[in-house]
PDB file of C-alpha atoms in Angstrom:
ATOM      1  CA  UNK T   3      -4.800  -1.533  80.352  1.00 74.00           C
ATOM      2  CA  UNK T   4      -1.599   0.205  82.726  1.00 80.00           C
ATOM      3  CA  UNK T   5      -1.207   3.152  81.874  1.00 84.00           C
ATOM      4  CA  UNK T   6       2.463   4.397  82.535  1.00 86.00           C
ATOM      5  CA  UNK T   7       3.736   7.775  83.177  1.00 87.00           C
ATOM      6  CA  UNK T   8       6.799   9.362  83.884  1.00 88.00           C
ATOM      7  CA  UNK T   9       7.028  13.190  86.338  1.00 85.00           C
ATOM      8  CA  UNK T  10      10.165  15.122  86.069  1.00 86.00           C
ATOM      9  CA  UNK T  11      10.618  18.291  87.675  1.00 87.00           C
ATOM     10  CA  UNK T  12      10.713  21.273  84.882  1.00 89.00           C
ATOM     11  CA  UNK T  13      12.579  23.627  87.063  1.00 92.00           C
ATOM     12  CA  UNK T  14      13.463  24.655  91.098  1.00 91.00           C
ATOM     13  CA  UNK T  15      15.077  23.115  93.685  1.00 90.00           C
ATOM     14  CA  UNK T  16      12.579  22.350  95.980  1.00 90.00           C
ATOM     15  CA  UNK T  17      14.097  24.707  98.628  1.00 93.00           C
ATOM     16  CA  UNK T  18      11.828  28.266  98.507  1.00 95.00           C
ATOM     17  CA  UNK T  19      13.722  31.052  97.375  1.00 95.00           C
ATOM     18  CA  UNK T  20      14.801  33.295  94.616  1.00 96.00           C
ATOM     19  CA  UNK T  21      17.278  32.506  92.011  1.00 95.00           C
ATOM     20  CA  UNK T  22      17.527  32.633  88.241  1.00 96.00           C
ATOM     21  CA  UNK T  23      19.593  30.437  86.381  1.00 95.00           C
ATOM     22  CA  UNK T  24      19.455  26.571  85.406  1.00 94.00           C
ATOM     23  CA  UNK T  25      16.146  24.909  85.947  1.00 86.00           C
ATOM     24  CA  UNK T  26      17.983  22.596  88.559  1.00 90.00           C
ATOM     25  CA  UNK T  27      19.153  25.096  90.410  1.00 94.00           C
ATOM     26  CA  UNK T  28      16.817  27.665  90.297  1.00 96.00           C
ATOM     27  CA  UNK T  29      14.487  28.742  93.246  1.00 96.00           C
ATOM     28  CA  UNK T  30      11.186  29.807  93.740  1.00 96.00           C
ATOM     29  CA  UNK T  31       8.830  30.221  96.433  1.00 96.00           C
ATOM     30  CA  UNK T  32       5.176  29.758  95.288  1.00 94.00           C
ATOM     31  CA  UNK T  33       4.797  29.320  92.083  1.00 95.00           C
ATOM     32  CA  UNK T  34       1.004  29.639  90.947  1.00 94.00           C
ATOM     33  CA  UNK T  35      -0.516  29.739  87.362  1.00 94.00           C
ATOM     34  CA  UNK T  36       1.503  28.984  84.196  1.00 97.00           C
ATOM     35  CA  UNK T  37       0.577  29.453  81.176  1.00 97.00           C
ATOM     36  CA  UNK T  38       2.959  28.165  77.999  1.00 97.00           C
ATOM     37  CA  UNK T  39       3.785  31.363  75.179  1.00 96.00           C
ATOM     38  CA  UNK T  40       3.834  30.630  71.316  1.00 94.00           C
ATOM     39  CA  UNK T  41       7.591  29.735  71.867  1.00 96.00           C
ATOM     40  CA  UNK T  42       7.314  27.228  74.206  1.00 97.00           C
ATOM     41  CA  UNK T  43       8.278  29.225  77.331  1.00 97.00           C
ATOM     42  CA  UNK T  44       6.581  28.381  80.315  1.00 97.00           C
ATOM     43  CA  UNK T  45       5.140  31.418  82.285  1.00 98.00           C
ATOM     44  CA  UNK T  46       4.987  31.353  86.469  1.00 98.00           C
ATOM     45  CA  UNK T  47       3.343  33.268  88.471  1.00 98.00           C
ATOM     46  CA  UNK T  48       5.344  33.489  91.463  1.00 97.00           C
ATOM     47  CA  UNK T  49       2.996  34.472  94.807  1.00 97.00           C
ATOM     48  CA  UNK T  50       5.517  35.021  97.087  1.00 97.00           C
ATOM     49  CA  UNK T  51       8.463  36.372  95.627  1.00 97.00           C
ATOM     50  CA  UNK T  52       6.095  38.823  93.807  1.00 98.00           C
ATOM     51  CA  UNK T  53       7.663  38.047  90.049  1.00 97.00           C
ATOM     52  CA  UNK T  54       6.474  36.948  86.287  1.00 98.00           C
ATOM     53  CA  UNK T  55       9.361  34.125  85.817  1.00 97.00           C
ATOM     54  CA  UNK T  56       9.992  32.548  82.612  1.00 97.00           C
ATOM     55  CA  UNK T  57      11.576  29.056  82.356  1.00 97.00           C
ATOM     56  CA  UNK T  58      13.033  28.686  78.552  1.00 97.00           C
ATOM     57  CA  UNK T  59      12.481  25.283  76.293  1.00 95.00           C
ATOM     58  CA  UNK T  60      16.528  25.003  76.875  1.00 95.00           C
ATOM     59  CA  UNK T  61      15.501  24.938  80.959  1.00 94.00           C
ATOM     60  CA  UNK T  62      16.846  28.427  81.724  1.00 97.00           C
ATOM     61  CA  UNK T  63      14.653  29.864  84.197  1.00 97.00           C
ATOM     62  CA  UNK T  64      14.846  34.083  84.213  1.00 97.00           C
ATOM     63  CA  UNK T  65      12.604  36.800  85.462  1.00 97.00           C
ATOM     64  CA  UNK T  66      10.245  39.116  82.782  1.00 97.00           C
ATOM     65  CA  UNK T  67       8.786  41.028  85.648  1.00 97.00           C
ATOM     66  CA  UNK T  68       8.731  42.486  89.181  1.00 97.00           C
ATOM     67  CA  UNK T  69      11.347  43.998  91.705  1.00 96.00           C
ATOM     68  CA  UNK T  70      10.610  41.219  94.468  1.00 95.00           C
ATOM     69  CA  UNK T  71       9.222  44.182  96.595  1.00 96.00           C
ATOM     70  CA  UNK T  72       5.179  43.664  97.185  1.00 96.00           C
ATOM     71  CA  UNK T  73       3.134  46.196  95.603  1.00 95.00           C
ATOM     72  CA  UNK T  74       1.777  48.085  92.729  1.00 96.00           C
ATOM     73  CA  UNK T  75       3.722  49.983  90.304  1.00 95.00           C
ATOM     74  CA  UNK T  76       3.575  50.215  86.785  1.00 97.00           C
ATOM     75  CA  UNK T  77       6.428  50.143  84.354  1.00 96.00           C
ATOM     76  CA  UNK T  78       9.317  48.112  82.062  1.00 96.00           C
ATOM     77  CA  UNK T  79      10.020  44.356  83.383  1.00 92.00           C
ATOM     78  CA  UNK T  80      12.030  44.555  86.629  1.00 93.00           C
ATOM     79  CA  UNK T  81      11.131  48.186  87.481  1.00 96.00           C
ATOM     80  CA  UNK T  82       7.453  46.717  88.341  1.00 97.00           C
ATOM     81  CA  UNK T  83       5.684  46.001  91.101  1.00 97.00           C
ATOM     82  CA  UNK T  84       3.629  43.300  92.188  1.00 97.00           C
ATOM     83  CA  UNK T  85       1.457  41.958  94.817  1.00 97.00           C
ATOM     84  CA  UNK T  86       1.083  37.923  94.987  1.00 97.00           C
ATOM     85  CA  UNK T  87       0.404  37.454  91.154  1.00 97.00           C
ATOM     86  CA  UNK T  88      -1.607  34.296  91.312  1.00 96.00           C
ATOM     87  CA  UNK T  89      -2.747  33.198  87.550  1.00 96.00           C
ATOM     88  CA  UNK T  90      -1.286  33.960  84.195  1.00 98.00           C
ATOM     89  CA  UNK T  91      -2.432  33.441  80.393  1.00 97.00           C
ATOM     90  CA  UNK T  92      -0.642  34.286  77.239  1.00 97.00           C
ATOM     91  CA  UNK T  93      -2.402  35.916  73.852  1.00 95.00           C
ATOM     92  CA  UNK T  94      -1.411  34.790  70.562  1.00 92.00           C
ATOM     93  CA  UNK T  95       0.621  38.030  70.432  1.00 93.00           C
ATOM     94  CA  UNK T  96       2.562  37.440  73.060  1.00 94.00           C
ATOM     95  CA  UNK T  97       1.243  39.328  75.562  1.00 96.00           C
ATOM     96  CA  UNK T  98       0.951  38.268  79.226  1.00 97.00           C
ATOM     97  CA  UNK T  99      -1.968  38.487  81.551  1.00 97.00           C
ATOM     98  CA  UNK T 100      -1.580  38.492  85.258  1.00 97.00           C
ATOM     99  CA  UNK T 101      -4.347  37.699  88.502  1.00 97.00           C
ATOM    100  CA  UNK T 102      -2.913  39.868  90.758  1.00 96.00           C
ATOM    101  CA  UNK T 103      -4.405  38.154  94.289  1.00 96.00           C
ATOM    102  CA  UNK T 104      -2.765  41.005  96.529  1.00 94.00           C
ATOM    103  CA  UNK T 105      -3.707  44.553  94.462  1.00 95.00           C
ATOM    104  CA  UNK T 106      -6.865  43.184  93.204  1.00 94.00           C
ATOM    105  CA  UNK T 107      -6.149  44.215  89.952  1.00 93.00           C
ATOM    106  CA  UNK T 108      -5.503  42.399  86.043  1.00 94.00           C
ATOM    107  CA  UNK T 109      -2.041  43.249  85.074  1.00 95.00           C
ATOM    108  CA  UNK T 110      -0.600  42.731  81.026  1.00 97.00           C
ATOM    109  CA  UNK T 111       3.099  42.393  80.322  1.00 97.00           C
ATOM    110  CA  UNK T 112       3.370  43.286  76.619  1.00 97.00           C
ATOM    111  CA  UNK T 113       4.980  41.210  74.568  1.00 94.00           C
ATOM    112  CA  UNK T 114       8.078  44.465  74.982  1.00 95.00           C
ATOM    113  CA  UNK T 115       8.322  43.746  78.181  1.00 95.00           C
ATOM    114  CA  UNK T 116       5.877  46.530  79.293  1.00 97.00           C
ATOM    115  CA  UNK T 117       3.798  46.237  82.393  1.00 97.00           C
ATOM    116  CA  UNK T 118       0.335  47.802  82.743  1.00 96.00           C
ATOM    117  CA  UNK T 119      -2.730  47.940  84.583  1.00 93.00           C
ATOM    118  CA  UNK T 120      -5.044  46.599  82.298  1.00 92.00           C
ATOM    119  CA  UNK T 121      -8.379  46.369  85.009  1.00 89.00           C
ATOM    120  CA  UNK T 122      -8.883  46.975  88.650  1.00 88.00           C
ATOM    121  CA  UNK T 123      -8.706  49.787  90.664  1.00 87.00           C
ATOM    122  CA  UNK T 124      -6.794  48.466  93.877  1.00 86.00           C
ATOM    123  CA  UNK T 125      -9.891  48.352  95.785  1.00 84.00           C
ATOM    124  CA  UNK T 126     -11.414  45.122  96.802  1.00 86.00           C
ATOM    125  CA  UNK T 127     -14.885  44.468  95.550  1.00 84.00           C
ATOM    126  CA  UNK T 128     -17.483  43.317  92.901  1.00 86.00           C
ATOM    127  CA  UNK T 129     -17.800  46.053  91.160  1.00 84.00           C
ATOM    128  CA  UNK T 130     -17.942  46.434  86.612  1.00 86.00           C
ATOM    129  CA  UNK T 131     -16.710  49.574  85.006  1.00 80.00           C
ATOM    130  CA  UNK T 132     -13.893  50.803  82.598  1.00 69.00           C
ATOM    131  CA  UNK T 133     -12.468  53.101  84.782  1.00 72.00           C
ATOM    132  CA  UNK T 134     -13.131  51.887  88.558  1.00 85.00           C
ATOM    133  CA  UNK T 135     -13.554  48.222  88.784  1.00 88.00           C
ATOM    134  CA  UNK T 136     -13.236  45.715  91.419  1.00 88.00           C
ATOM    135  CA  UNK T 137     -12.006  42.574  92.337  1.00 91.00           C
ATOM    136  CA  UNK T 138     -11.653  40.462  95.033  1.00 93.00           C
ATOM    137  CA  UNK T 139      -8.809  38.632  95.410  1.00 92.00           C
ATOM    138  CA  UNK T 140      -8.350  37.388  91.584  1.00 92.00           C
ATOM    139  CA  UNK T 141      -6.557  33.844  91.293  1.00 94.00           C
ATOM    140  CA  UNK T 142      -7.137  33.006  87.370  1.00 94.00           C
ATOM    141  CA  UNK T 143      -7.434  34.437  84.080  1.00 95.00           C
ATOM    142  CA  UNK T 144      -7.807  33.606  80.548  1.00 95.00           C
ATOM    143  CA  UNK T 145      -7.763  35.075  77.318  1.00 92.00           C
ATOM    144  CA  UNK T 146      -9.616  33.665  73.724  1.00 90.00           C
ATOM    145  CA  UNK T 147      -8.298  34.015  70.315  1.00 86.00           C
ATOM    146  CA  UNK T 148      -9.727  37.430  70.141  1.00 84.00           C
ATOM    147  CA  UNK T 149      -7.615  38.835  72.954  1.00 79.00           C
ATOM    148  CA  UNK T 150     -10.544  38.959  75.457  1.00 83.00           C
TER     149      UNK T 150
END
């Protein structure tokens, strides 16, 4: 039996770089984890240019999160900070969850727009704790219907 397949490319150029717009003409420059929301929007993690991108069912690729600069600051969509998010996963409520590789830390993006440090302290390690733990260099994440 053949099986038979057919790859199309979902969004980007193929030249690294940053632009929103048109999934054939937008660029990124290391995109990571995806995850697909309730909607049908399809999540990136984008290492290197330090955003949450969101690529619409219609194609139209925007960003939900992240200045661009590199590191760690909490707050509303592009006001926030990140560090090479690696890995993200989407809740049944909308909510985003971010592997942040370069803060060591697990970020959420509410489903508002709102971005928060949900676990991690900044310090690298192996450590379990509400208020003080630590990762080391986190590159995945899930969630299960119950929001853990």
């Amino acid at each position: 039996m053949a099986i038979s397949a057919v790859v199309s490319t979902l969004a980007g150029t193929g030249v690294p770089g940053y632009q929103d717009g048109e999934g054939n003409a937008a660029k990124f420059a290391g995109p990571q984890g995806v995850a697909v929301d309730g909607d049908g929007n399809v999540i990136v993690a984008e290492f290197y240019n330090n955003r949450i991108r969101k690529i619409s069912p219609q194609g139209l690729v925007s960003t939900l999160a992240g200045t661009g600069e590199r590191g760690h600051r909490d707050g509303v969509g592009n006001a926030a900070k990140f560090k090479n998010p690696s890995g993200v996963a989407v809740d049944w409520e909308g909510n985003i969850f971010v592997a942040e590789y370069g803060n060591d830390r697990i970020r959420k993006i509410s489903s508002q727009g709102v971005v928060s440090t949900l676990a991690g302290s900044g310090v690298q390690g192996f450590r379990d704790s509400i208020a003080g733990a630590q990762f080391n260099n986190p590159w995945g994440v899930a969630v299960d219907r119950e929001g853990n």
